[in-house]
Amino acid sequence: MHIAEGFLPPAHAVAWGAASAPFVVHGVRSLTREVREHPESTLLLGASGAFTFVLSALKLPSVTGSCSHPTGTGLGAILFRPPVMAVLGTITLLFQALLLAHGGLTTLGANVFSMAIVGPWAGYGVYRLLRRYDVPLMVAVFCGAFVADLSTYCVTSVQLALAFPDPGSGFLGALGKFGAIFAVTQIPLAVSEGLLTVLVMRLLVQSSKGELTRLGVLLAGNKSEAVAR
Amino acid sequence: MSRNAKINSLLLLLVAALAVLPLALGLGDDEEEPFTGADAQAETAITELEPDYEPWFTPLYEPPSGEIESALFSLQAAIGAGVLAYYFGLRRGRRQGEQRALRDAEPEAGRTPAEGA
């Protein structure tokens, strides 16, 4: 769930926009480079964007008695590195802001920062760290997707708490409030996103071994990965 | 069902269970309006924290009703699902084609000259 249109004071909206812009520009560059150097990966790039499209359209009920939706950014970040997701995430957010009145143009910068920048980087970081310590591929994928999803909503909570500190308890009081609304709601959804990302990665391992090897997700000549969960 | 298919179905089943459990357990029952969006709750929290805050911008386009909004959300999911299905369908078809080509190529190589004539 993104910050709604007009719900960030102008100064904050501009600041988050300025913080996000360089990442998106850099992302556009990496995306065009990837497509130019490896035209065969266009399809998989499209599939990664499509995964984000599906998941961020699914509003699911959660344990807090409210609804939210996953982000789907972990998969693309693991496959193509996070800069690419800055672009694909922004496209998804624009679609929702323009057609669905979900999120907004004035809050686009803040929402891009949480969903298309911090989420992918945090998820990718966890994935890489786990892989370095030889954690099985699918476990690392699950954790990466889980963290990408949850960190997005932690950032959203921080952004709102910065803009609307509690009159009594200040920033931390407000962070507790927004965290309870966004982050706690998100925990089971992040588990769902982790499971769905593992499912898609399993299908990719079955269908696109060559591509995954080129992207460094699978090691060349390692067959045991294909059956490992 | 192969082992792979079993694990994949189990993953889907788990996701479905995670979505259904909050509903089945009635976790939204003590809310005024059960299962509203977290973003709407955040808007309420903002007006509680800062009662004078007025959103200074309104969406350029707002779906006129809940039905239209859900239609557009389904459109978003359908586009995504369509592209994903295209990707996996294409991959599967290519793989099958490659296997068939290999199978067709092999007997020719193994054929005796008499058969080929």
JSON list of C-alpha atoms in Angstrom, two decimals, chain A residues 34-217:
[
{"chain": "A", "resi": 34, "resn": "GLU", "atom": "CA", "xyz": [21.17, -4.96, -20.43]},
{"chain": "A", "resi": 35, "resn": "VAL", "atom": "CA", "xyz": [18.77, -4.98, -23.38]},
{"chain": "A", "resi": 36, "resn": "ARG", "atom": "CA", "xyz": [21.44, -3.82, -25.83]},
{"chain": "A", "resi": 37, "resn": "GLU", "atom": "CA", "xyz": [24.10, -6.29, -24.69]},
{"chain": "A", "resi": 38, "resn": "HIS", "atom": "CA", "xyz": [21.75, -9.21, -24.11]},
{"chain": "A", "resi": 39, "resn": "PRO", "atom": "CA", "xyz": [18.66, -8.83, -26.30]},
{"chain": "A", "resi": 40, "resn": "GLU", "atom": "CA", "xyz": [17.69, -12.38, -25.30]},
{"chain": "A", "resi": 41, "resn": "SER", "atom": "CA", "xyz": [17.05, -11.22, -21.75]},
{"chain": "A", "resi": 42, "resn": "THR", "atom": "CA", "xyz": [14.27, -8.83, -22.83]},
{"chain": "A", "resi": 43, "resn": "LEU", "atom": "CA", "xyz": [11.69, -11.56, -22.33]},
{"chain": "A", "resi": 44, "resn": "LEU", "atom": "CA", "xyz": [12.84, -12.38, -18.82]},
{"chain": "A", "resi": 45, "resn": "LEU", "atom": "CA", "xyz": [12.97, -8.66, -18.00]},
{"chain": "A", "resi": 46, "resn": "GLY", "atom": "CA", "xyz": [9.38, -8.42, -19.16]},
{"chain": "A", "resi": 47, "resn": "ALA", "atom": "CA", "xyz": [8.48, -11.40, -17.00]},
{"chain": "A", "resi": 48, "resn": "SER", "atom": "CA", "xyz": [10.11, -9.76, -13.96]},
{"chain": "A", "resi": 49, "resn": "GLY", "atom": "CA", "xyz": [8.14, -6.57, -14.53]},
{"chain": "A", "resi": 50, "resn": "ALA", "atom": "CA", "xyz": [5.01, -8.66, -15.04]},
{"chain": "A", "resi": 51, "resn": "PHE", "atom": "CA", "xyz": [5.60, -10.39, -11.69]},
{"chain": "A", "resi": 52, "resn": "THR", "atom": "CA", "xyz": [5.66, -6.97, -10.00]},
{"chain": "A", "resi": 53, "resn": "PHE", "atom": "CA", "xyz": [2.49, -6.03, -11.87]},
{"chain": "A", "resi": 54, "resn": "VAL", "atom": "CA", "xyz": [0.61, -9.10, -10.69]},
{"chain": "A", "resi": 55, "resn": "LEU", "atom": "CA", "xyz": [1.77, -9.02, -7.10]},
{"chain": "A", "resi": 56, "resn": "SER", "atom": "CA", "xyz": [1.15, -5.34, -6.51]},
{"chain": "A", "resi": 57, "resn": "ALA", "atom": "CA", "xyz": [-2.39, -5.75, -7.85]},
{"chain": "A", "resi": 58, "resn": "LEU", "atom": "CA", "xyz": [-3.21, -8.46, -5.31]},
{"chain": "A", "resi": 59, "resn": "LYS", "atom": "CA", "xyz": [-4.66, -6.88, -2.20]},
{"chain": "A", "resi": 60, "resn": "LEU", "atom": "CA", "xyz": [-4.61, -9.62, 0.40]},
{"chain": "A", "resi": 61, "resn": "PRO", "atom": "CA", "xyz": [-6.12, -9.80, 3.89]},
{"chain": "A", "resi": 62, "resn": "SER", "atom": "CA", "xyz": [-3.69, -9.93, 6.78]},
{"chain": "A", "resi": 63, "resn": "VAL", "atom": "CA", "xyz": [-3.60, -10.82, 10.47]},
{"chain": "A", "resi": 64, "resn": "THR", "atom": "CA", "xyz": [-4.17, -7.18, 11.48]},
{"chain": "A", "resi": 65, "resn": "GLY", "atom": "CA", "xyz": [-7.67, -7.24, 9.99]},
{"chain": "A", "resi": 66, "resn": "SER", "atom": "CA", "xyz": [-6.65, -4.96, 7.15]},
{"chain": "A", "resi": 67, "resn": "CYS", "atom": "CA", "xyz": [-5.48, -5.48, 3.59]},
{"chain": "A", "resi": 68, "resn": "SER", "atom": "CA", "xyz": [-2.27, -4.72, 1.77]},
{"chain": "A", "resi": 69, "resn": "HIS", "atom": "CA", "xyz": [-0.42, -6.00, -1.25]},
{"chain": "A", "resi": 70, "resn": "PRO", "atom": "CA", "xyz": [3.01, -7.51, -1.93]},
{"chain": "A", "resi": 71, "resn": "THR", "atom": "CA", "xyz": [5.48, -5.71, -4.19]},
{"chain": "A", "resi": 72, "resn": "GLY", "atom": "CA", "xyz": [7.06, -8.43, -6.35]},
{"chain": "A", "resi": 73, "resn": "THR", "atom": "CA", "xyz": [10.35, -6.54, -6.62]},
{"chain": "A", "resi": 74, "resn": "GLY", "atom": "CA", "xyz": [12.59, -9.20, -5.05]},
{"chain": "A", "resi": 75, "resn": "LEU", "atom": "CA", "xyz": [12.55, -11.52, -8.09]},
{"chain": "A", "resi": 76, "resn": "GLY", "atom": "CA", "xyz": [13.77, -8.94, -10.59]},
{"chain": "A", "resi": 77, "resn": "ALA", "atom": "CA", "xyz": [16.37, -7.62, -8.14]},
{"chain": "A", "resi": 78, "resn": "ILE", "atom": "CA", "xyz": [17.81, -11.12, -7.69]},
{"chain": "A", "resi": 79, "resn": "LEU", "atom": "CA", "xyz": [17.79, -11.81, -11.44]},
{"chain": "A", "resi": 80, "resn": "PHE", "atom": "CA", "xyz": [18.91, -8.48, -12.88]},
{"chain": "A", "resi": 81, "resn": "ARG", "atom": "CA", "xyz": [20.29, -6.55, -9.88]},
{"chain": "A", "resi": 82, "resn": "PRO", "atom": "CA", "xyz": [18.38, -3.75, -8.15]},
{"chain": "A", "resi": 83, "resn": "PRO", "atom": "CA", "xyz": [18.90, -0.79, -10.56]},
{"chain": "A", "resi": 84, "resn": "VAL", "atom": "CA", "xyz": [16.67, -2.44, -13.15]},
{"chain": "A", "resi": 85, "resn": "MET", "atom": "CA", "xyz": [13.90, -2.72, -10.58]},
{"chain": "A", "resi": 86, "resn": "ALA", "atom": "CA", "xyz": [14.01, 1.03, -9.96]},
{"chain": "A", "resi": 87, "resn": "VAL", "atom": "CA", "xyz": [12.59, 1.34, -13.48]},
{"chain": "A", "resi": 88, "resn": "LEU", "atom": "CA", "xyz": [10.17, -1.59, -13.44]},
{"chain": "A", "resi": 89, "resn": "GLY", "atom": "CA", "xyz": [8.87, -0.59, -9.99]},
{"chain": "A", "resi": 90, "resn": "THR", "atom": "CA", "xyz": [8.37, 3.01, -11.12]},
{"chain": "A", "resi": 91, "resn": "ILE", "atom": "CA", "xyz": [6.35, 1.85, -14.13]},
{"chain": "A", "resi": 92, "resn": "THR", "atom": "CA", "xyz": [4.09, -0.18, -11.85]},
{"chain": "A", "resi": 93, "resn": "LEU", "atom": "CA", "xyz": [3.68, 2.74, -9.44]},
{"chain": "A", "resi": 94, "resn": "LEU", "atom": "CA", "xyz": [2.88, 5.12, -12.31]},
{"chain": "A", "resi": 95, "resn": "PHE", "atom": "CA", "xyz": [0.22, 2.76, -13.64]},
{"chain": "A", "resi": 96, "resn": "GLN", "atom": "CA", "xyz": [-1.41, 2.62, -10.19]},
{"chain": "A", "resi": 97, "resn": "ALA", "atom": "CA", "xyz": [-1.10, 6.37, -9.58]},
{"chain": "A", "resi": 98, "resn": "LEU", "atom": "CA", "xyz": [-2.56, 7.36, -12.94]},
{"chain": "A", "resi": 99, "resn": "LEU", "atom": "CA", "xyz": [-5.31, 4.77, -13.43]},
{"chain": "A", "resi": 100, "resn": "LEU", "atom": "CA", "xyz": [-6.22, 3.49, -9.99]},
{"chain": "A", "resi": 101, "resn": "ALA", "atom": "CA", "xyz": [-5.81, 6.57, -7.78]},
{"chain": "A", "resi": 102, "resn": "HIS", "atom": "CA", "xyz": [-3.60, 4.25, -5.72]},
{"chain": "A", "resi": 103, "resn": "GLY", "atom": "CA", "xyz": [-0.50, 6.02, -4.50]},
{"chain": "A", "resi": 104, "resn": "GLY", "atom": "CA", "xyz": [-0.07, 9.29, -6.34]},
{"chain": "A", "resi": 105, "resn": "LEU", "atom": "CA", "xyz": [2.02, 11.60, -8.47]},
{"chain": "A", "resi": 106, "resn": "THR", "atom": "CA", "xyz": [3.02, 13.90, -5.60]},
{"chain": "A", "resi": 107, "resn": "THR", "atom": "CA", "xyz": [3.96, 10.88, -3.49]},
{"chain": "A", "resi": 108, "resn": "LEU", "atom": "CA", "xyz": [5.55, 9.01, -6.42]},
{"chain": "A", "resi": 109, "resn": "GLY", "atom": "CA", "xyz": [9.08, 9.95, -5.34]},
{"chain": "A", "resi": 110, "resn": "ALA", "atom": "CA", "xyz": [8.54, 8.60, -1.81]},
{"chain": "A", "resi": 111, "resn": "ASN", "atom": "CA", "xyz": [6.81, 5.45, -3.08]},
{"chain": "A", "resi": 112, "resn": "VAL", "atom": "CA", "xyz": [9.53, 4.82, -5.67]},
{"chain": "A", "resi": 113, "resn": "PHE", "atom": "CA", "xyz": [12.12, 5.21, -2.93]},
{"chain": "A", "resi": 114, "resn": "SER", "atom": "CA", "xyz": [10.49, 2.56, -0.74]},
{"chain": "A", "resi": 115, "resn": "MET", "atom": "CA", "xyz": [9.25, 0.06, -3.32]},
{"chain": "A", "resi": 116, "resn": "ALA", "atom": "CA", "xyz": [11.61, 0.44, -6.27]},
{"chain": "A", "resi": 117, "resn": "ILE", "atom": "CA", "xyz": [14.87, 1.35, -4.52]},
{"chain": "A", "resi": 118, "resn": "VAL", "atom": "CA", "xyz": [15.15, 0.31, -0.86]},
{"chain": "A", "resi": 119, "resn": "GLY", "atom": "CA", "xyz": [13.08, -2.88, -1.26]},
{"chain": "A", "resi": 120, "resn": "PRO", "atom": "CA", "xyz": [15.09, -4.29, -4.19]},
{"chain": "A", "resi": 121, "resn": "TRP", "atom": "CA", "xyz": [18.45, -3.31, -2.67]},
{"chain": "A", "resi": 122, "resn": "ALA", "atom": "CA", "xyz": [17.63, -4.74, 0.76]},
{"chain": "A", "resi": 123, "resn": "GLY", "atom": "CA", "xyz": [16.29, -7.96, -0.74]},
{"chain": "A", "resi": 124, "resn": "TYR", "atom": "CA", "xyz": [19.24, -8.30, -3.11]},
{"chain": "A", "resi": 125, "resn": "GLY", "atom": "CA", "xyz": [21.67, -7.63, -0.25]},
{"chain": "A", "resi": 126, "resn": "VAL", "atom": "CA", "xyz": [20.18, -10.38, 1.88]},
{"chain": "A", "resi": 127, "resn": "TYR", "atom": "CA", "xyz": [20.11, -12.77, -1.07]},
{"chain": "A", "resi": 128, "resn": "ARG", "atom": "CA", "xyz": [23.77, -12.16, -1.92]},
{"chain": "A", "resi": 129, "resn": "LEU", "atom": "CA", "xyz": [24.86, -12.41, 1.70]},
{"chain": "A", "resi": 130, "resn": "LEU", "atom": "CA", "xyz": [23.10, -15.76, 2.14]},
{"chain": "A", "resi": 131, "resn": "ARG", "atom": "CA", "xyz": [24.49, -17.09, -1.14]},
{"chain": "A", "resi": 132, "resn": "ARG", "atom": "CA", "xyz": [28.00, -16.14, -0.08]},
{"chain": "A", "resi": 133, "resn": "TYR", "atom": "CA", "xyz": [27.56, -18.41, 2.93]},
{"chain": "A", "resi": 134, "resn": "ASP", "atom": "CA", "xyz": [26.34, -21.24, 0.69]},
{"chain": "A", "resi": 135, "resn": "VAL", "atom": "CA", "xyz": [22.75, -21.09, 1.81]},
{"chain": "A", "resi": 136, "resn": "PRO", "atom": "CA", "xyz": [20.65, -23.13, -0.68]},
{"chain": "A", "resi": 137, "resn": "LEU", "atom": "CA", "xyz": [19.39, -21.07, -3.62]},
{"chain": "A", "resi": 138, "resn": "MET", "atom": "CA", "xyz": [15.68, -21.30, -2.81]},
{"chain": "A", "resi": 139, "resn": "VAL", "atom": "CA", "xyz": [16.17, -20.39, 0.85]},
{"chain": "A", "resi": 140, "resn": "ALA", "atom": "CA", "xyz": [18.15, -17.31, -0.20]},
{"chain": "A", "resi": 141, "resn": "VAL", "atom": "CA", "xyz": [15.47, -16.42, -2.78]},
{"chain": "A", "resi": 142, "resn": "PHE", "atom": "CA", "xyz": [12.75, -16.72, -0.16]},
{"chain": "A", "resi": 143, "resn": "CYS", "atom": "CA", "xyz": [14.62, -14.50, 2.33]},
{"chain": "A", "resi": 144, "resn": "GLY", "atom": "CA", "xyz": [15.52, -11.96, -0.36]},
{"chain": "A", "resi": 145, "resn": "ALA", "atom": "CA", "xyz": [11.91, -11.61, -1.54]},
{"chain": "A", "resi": 146, "resn": "PHE", "atom": "CA", "xyz": [10.64, -11.51, 2.06]},
{"chain": "A", "resi": 147, "resn": "VAL", "atom": "CA", "xyz": [13.06, -8.71, 2.98]},
{"chain": "A", "resi": 148, "resn": "ALA", "atom": "CA", "xyz": [12.39, -6.76, -0.24]},
{"chain": "A", "resi": 149, "resn": "ASP", "atom": "CA", "xyz": [8.68, -6.79, 0.55]},
{"chain": "A", "resi": 150, "resn": "LEU", "atom": "CA", "xyz": [8.87, -6.01, 4.27]},
{"chain": "A", "resi": 151, "resn": "SER", "atom": "CA", "xyz": [11.58, -3.34, 4.03]},
{"chain": "A", "resi": 152, "resn": "THR", "atom": "CA", "xyz": [9.44, -1.45, 1.49]},
{"chain": "A", "resi": 153, "resn": "TYR", "atom": "CA", "xyz": [6.72, -0.98, 4.07]},
{"chain": "A", "resi": 154, "resn": "CYS", "atom": "CA", "xyz": [9.15, -0.19, 6.87]},
{"chain": "A", "resi": 155, "resn": "VAL", "atom": "CA", "xyz": [10.42, 2.67, 4.71]},
{"chain": "A", "resi": 156, "resn": "THR", "atom": "CA", "xyz": [6.84, 3.81, 4.05]},
{"chain": "A", "resi": 157, "resn": "SER", "atom": "CA", "xyz": [6.29, 3.93, 7.82]},
{"chain": "A", "resi": 158, "resn": "VAL", "atom": "CA", "xyz": [9.47, 5.94, 8.33]},
{"chain": "A", "resi": 159, "resn": "GLN", "atom": "CA", "xyz": [8.50, 8.35, 5.56]},
{"chain": "A", "resi": 160, "resn": "LEU", "atom": "CA", "xyz": [5.11, 9.02, 7.12]},
{"chain": "A", "resi": 161, "resn": "ALA", "atom": "CA", "xyz": [6.52, 9.29, 10.64]},
{"chain": "A", "resi": 162, "resn": "LEU", "atom": "CA", "xyz": [9.04, 11.88, 9.41]},
{"chain": "A", "resi": 163, "resn": "ALA", "atom": "CA", "xyz": [6.23, 13.90, 7.84]},
{"chain": "A", "resi": 164, "resn": "PHE", "atom": "CA", "xyz": [3.77, 13.49, 10.68]},
{"chain": "A", "resi": 165, "resn": "PRO", "atom": "CA", "xyz": [5.56, 13.12, 14.02]},
{"chain": "A", "resi": 166, "resn": "ASP", "atom": "CA", "xyz": [3.32, 12.44, 17.01]},
{"chain": "A", "resi": 167, "resn": "PRO", "atom": "CA", "xyz": [2.59, 15.69, 18.93]},
{"chain": "A", "resi": 168, "resn": "GLY", "atom": "CA", "xyz": [3.38, 13.90, 22.22]},
{"chain": "A", "resi": 169, "resn": "SER", "atom": "CA", "xyz": [5.87, 11.14, 21.49]},
{"chain": "A", "resi": 170, "resn": "GLY", "atom": "CA", "xyz": [7.46, 12.61, 18.37]},
{"chain": "A", "resi": 171, "resn": "PHE", "atom": "CA", "xyz": [8.96, 10.65, 15.49]},
{"chain": "A", "resi": 172, "resn": "LEU", "atom": "CA", "xyz": [9.21, 7.33, 17.35]},
{"chain": "A", "resi": 173, "resn": "GLY", "atom": "CA", "xyz": [5.60, 7.49, 18.52]},
{"chain": "A", "resi": 174, "resn": "ALA", "atom": "CA", "xyz": [4.42, 8.08, 14.98]},
{"chain": "A", "resi": 175, "resn": "LEU", "atom": "CA", "xyz": [6.76, 5.37, 13.66]},
{"chain": "A", "resi": 176, "resn": "GLY", "atom": "CA", "xyz": [5.12, 2.90, 16.05]},
{"chain": "A", "resi": 177, "resn": "LYS", "atom": "CA", "xyz": [1.72, 3.93, 14.79]},
{"chain": "A", "resi": 178, "resn": "PHE", "atom": "CA", "xyz": [2.51, 3.72, 11.07]},
{"chain": "A", "resi": 179, "resn": "GLY", "atom": "CA", "xyz": [4.64, 0.63, 11.61]},
{"chain": "A", "resi": 180, "resn": "ALA", "atom": "CA", "xyz": [1.65, -1.14, 13.19]},
{"chain": "A", "resi": 181, "resn": "ILE", "atom": "CA", "xyz": [-0.48, -0.19, 10.18]},
{"chain": "A", "resi": 182, "resn": "PHE", "atom": "CA", "xyz": [2.01, -1.05, 7.41]},
{"chain": "A", "resi": 183, "resn": "ALA", "atom": "CA", "xyz": [4.86, -3.24, 8.62]},
{"chain": "A", "resi": 184, "resn": "VAL", "atom": "CA", "xyz": [2.95, -5.65, 10.88]},
{"chain": "A", "resi": 185, "resn": "THR", "atom": "CA", "xyz": [0.22, -6.09, 8.27]},
{"chain": "A", "resi": 186, "resn": "GLN", "atom": "CA", "xyz": [2.93, -6.87, 5.76]},
{"chain": "A", "resi": 187, "resn": "ILE", "atom": "CA", "xyz": [4.62, -9.75, 7.58]},
{"chain": "A", "resi": 188, "resn": "PRO", "atom": "CA", "xyz": [2.32, -12.58, 6.36]},
{"chain": "A", "resi": 189, "resn": "LEU", "atom": "CA", "xyz": [2.14, -10.96, 2.93]},
{"chain": "A", "resi": 190, "resn": "ALA", "atom": "CA", "xyz": [5.92, -10.92, 2.78]},
{"chain": "A", "resi": 191, "resn": "VAL", "atom": "CA", "xyz": [5.88, -14.65, 3.53]},
{"chain": "A", "resi": 192, "resn": "SER", "atom": "CA", "xyz": [3.41, -15.11, 0.66]},
{"chain": "A", "resi": 193, "resn": "GLU", "atom": "CA", "xyz": [5.62, -13.07, -1.63]},
{"chain": "A", "resi": 194, "resn": "GLY", "atom": "CA", "xyz": [8.63, -15.15, -0.61]},
{"chain": "A", "resi": 195, "resn": "LEU", "atom": "CA", "xyz": [6.78, -18.39, -1.42]},
{"chain": "A", "resi": 196, "resn": "LEU", "atom": "CA", "xyz": [5.53, -17.09, -4.77]},
{"chain": "A", "resi": 197, "resn": "THR", "atom": "CA", "xyz": [9.00, -15.86, -5.70]},
{"chain": "A", "resi": 198, "resn": "VAL", "atom": "CA", "xyz": [10.40, -19.31, -4.86]},
{"chain": "A", "resi": 199, "resn": "LEU", "atom": "CA", "xyz": [7.69, -20.84, -7.07]},
{"chain": "A", "resi": 200, "resn": "VAL", "atom": "CA", "xyz": [8.58, -18.63, -10.04]},
{"chain": "A", "resi": 201, "resn": "MET", "atom": "CA", "xyz": [12.30, -19.23, -9.47]},
{"chain": "A", "resi": 202, "resn": "ARG", "atom": "CA", "xyz": [11.67, -22.99, -9.46]},
{"chain": "A", "resi": 203, "resn": "LEU", "atom": "CA", "xyz": [9.82, -22.68, -12.76]},
{"chain": "A", "resi": 204, "resn": "LEU", "atom": "CA", "xyz": [12.70, -20.61, -14.12]},
{"chain": "A", "resi": 205, "resn": "VAL", "atom": "CA", "xyz": [15.23, -23.21, -13.01]},
{"chain": "A", "resi": 206, "resn": "GLN", "atom": "CA", "xyz": [13.20, -25.81, -14.90]},
{"chain": "A", "resi": 207, "resn": "SER", "atom": "CA", "xyz": [12.68, -23.73, -18.02]},
{"chain": "A", "resi": 208, "resn": "SER", "atom": "CA", "xyz": [15.51, -21.22, -18.33]},
{"chain": "A", "resi": 209, "resn": "LYS", "atom": "CA", "xyz": [18.66, -22.84, -17.00]},
{"chain": "A", "resi": 210, "resn": "GLY", "atom": "CA", "xyz": [20.90, -21.19, -19.59]},
{"chain": "A", "resi": 211, "resn": "GLU", "atom": "CA", "xyz": [19.67, -17.73, -18.79]},
{"chain": "A", "resi": 212, "resn": "LEU", "atom": "CA", "xyz": [19.94, -18.20, -15.03]},
{"chain": "A", "resi": 213, "resn": "THR", "atom": "CA", "xyz": [23.50, -19.40, -15.47]},
{"chain": "A", "resi": 214, "resn": "ARG", "atom": "CA", "xyz": [24.37, -16.35, -17.54]},
{"chain": "A", "resi": 215, "resn": "LEU", "atom": "CA", "xyz": [22.84, -14.10, -14.86]},
{"chain": "A", "resi": 216, "resn": "GLY", "atom": "CA", "xyz": [24.87, -15.86, -12.18]},
{"chain": "A", "resi": 217, "resn": "VAL", "atom": "CA", "xyz": [21.86, -17.22, -10.30]}
]
